[in-house]
XYZ file of C-alpha atoms in Angstrom:
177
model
C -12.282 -12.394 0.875
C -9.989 -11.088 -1.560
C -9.728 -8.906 -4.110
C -7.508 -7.817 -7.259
C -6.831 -4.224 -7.304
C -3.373 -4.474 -9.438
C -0.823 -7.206 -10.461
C 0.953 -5.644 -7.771
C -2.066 -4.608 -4.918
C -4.667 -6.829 -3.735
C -7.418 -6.385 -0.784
C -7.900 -8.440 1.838
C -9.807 -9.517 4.784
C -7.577 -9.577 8.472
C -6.335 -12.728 9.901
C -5.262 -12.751 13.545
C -2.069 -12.951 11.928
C -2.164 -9.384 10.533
C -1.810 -8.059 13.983
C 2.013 -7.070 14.214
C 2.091 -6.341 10.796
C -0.619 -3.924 11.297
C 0.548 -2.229 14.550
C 3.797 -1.697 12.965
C 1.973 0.129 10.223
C -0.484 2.079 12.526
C 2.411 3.096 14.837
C 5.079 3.975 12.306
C 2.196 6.348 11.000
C 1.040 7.483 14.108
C 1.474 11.894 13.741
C 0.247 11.708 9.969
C -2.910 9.613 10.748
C -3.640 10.725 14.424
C -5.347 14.447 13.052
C -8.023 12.639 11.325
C -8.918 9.021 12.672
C -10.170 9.392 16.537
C -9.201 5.687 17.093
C -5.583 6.458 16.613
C -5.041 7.390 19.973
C -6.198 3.872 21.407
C -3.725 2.134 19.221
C -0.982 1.584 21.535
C 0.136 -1.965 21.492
C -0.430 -5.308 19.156
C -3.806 -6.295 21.040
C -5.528 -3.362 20.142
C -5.131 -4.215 16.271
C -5.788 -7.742 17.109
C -9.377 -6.590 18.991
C -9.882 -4.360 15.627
C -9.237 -7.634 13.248
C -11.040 -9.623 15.215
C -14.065 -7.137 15.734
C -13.644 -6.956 11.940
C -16.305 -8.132 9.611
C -15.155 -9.826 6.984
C -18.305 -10.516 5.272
C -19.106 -8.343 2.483
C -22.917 -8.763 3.356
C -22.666 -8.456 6.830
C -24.244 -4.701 7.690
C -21.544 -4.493 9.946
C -19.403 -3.339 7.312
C -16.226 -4.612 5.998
C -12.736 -4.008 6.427
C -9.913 -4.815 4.564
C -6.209 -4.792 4.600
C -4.350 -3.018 1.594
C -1.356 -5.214 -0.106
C 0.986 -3.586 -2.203
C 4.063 -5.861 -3.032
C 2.893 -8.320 -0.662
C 3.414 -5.449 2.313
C 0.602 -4.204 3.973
C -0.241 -0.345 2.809
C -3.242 0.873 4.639
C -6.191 -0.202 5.284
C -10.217 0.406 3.535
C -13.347 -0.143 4.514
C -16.816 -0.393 4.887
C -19.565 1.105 7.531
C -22.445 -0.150 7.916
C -23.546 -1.168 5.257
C -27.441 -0.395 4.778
C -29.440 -3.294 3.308
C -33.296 -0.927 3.807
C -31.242 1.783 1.795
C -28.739 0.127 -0.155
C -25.564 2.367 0.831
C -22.551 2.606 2.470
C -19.689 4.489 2.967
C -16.045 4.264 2.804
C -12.984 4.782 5.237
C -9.420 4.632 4.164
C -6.003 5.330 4.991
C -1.938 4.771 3.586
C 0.694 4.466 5.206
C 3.199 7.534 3.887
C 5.584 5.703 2.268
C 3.212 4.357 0.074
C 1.467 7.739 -0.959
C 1.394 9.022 -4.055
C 1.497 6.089 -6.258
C -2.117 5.054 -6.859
C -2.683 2.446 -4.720
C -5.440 4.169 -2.433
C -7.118 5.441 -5.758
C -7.215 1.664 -7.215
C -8.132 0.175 -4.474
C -11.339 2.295 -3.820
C -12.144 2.523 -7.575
C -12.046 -1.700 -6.893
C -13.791 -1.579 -3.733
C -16.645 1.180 -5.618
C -16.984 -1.435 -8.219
C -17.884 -4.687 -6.256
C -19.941 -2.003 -4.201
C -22.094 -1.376 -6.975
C -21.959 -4.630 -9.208
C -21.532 -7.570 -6.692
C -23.793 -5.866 -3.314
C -25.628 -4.072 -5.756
C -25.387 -0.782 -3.794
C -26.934 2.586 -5.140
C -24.938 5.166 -3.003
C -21.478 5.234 -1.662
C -20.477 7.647 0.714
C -16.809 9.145 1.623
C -16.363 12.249 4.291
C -13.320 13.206 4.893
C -11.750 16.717 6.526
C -12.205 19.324 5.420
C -8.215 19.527 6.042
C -7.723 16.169 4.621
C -6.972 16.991 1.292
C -5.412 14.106 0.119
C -8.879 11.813 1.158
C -10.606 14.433 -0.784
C -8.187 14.242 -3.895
C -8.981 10.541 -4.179
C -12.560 10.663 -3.964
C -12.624 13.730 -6.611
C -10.103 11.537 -8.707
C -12.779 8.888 -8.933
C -16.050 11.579 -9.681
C -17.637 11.339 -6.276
C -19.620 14.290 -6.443
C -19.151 16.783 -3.419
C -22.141 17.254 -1.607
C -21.244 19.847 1.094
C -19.853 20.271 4.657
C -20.921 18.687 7.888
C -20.084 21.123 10.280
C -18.352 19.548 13.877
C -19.250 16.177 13.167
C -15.948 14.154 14.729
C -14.464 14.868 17.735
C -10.748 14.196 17.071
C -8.208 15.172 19.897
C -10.628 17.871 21.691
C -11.293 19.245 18.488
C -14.456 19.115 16.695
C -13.411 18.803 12.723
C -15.747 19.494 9.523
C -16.664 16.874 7.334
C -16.703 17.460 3.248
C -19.172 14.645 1.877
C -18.788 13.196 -1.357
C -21.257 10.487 -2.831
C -21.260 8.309 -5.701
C -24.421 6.466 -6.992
C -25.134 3.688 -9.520
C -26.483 6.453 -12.118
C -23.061 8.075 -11.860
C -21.580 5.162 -13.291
């Protein structure tokens, strides 16, 4: 599956190829994304991202979720995703991260506002979720960028390095849009 985000950025489902490519960008990122995504840790050679791609669902109406790699200038980014998607309650939520050096030129924005949009028009989803850190303000700028409302703080809700971390929640719903 693929989709446009940009004439420059498109999302895309994993290929066992991916693997280096995403190590590389996982490992070269390693102290900005470690605070925040548990899994980090684990991430220590190119068979862990292969297990992740091919654990992957790459069907958008799979409840498993869906995750996609981020390509900006034909270089992977980051990654978004999907979990579980809920077909009783028709919702989701999302997960996302960049790789620094690609920060702070839109591409995370555009490629949830895309992701939002085939949420709602091709699954036909009514809610999308995003928590992110209460710390993490730059997940938080995003999903305020695109009018996720805030909903309020989970208190200790991920374990991340012996740490228990709050959780702002934002949602967005089909009337919002």
């Amino acid at each position: 599956m693929q989709l446009q985000v940009s004439e420059n950025t498109i999302l895309r489902t994993w290929g066992d190829e991916d693997a280096p490519t995403l190590f590389a960008l996982v490992n070269k990122n390693r102290q900005m994304l470690q605070p925040w995504l548990p899994w980090v840790p684990a991430v220590t050679e190119v068979k862990d991202s292969q297990k992740f791609i091919q654990d992957s669902s790459s069907d958008p109406h799979s409840e498993r979720g869906l995750e996609l790699g981020i390509w900006y200038h034909n270089k992977l980014a980051g990654c978004l995703g999907l979990h579980e998607i809920s077909k009783t309650h028709n919702r989701t939520s999302l997960g996302y991260w960049l790789g620094e050096e690609y920060q702070g030129k839109g591409i995370m924005t555009n490629s949830v506002k895309t992701l939002t949009h085939f949420c709602f028009e091709e699954l036909t989803l009514n809610r999308i979720e995003i928590r992110a850190a209460v710390k993490n303000i730059a997940s938080q700028k995003v999903a305020k960028r695109l009018g996720f409302r805030f909903e309020g703080t989970l208190r200790e809700v991920e374990l991340i390095d012996g740490q228990y971390l709050d959780q702002n929640v934002y949602s967005k719903i089909r009337k919002d849009v």
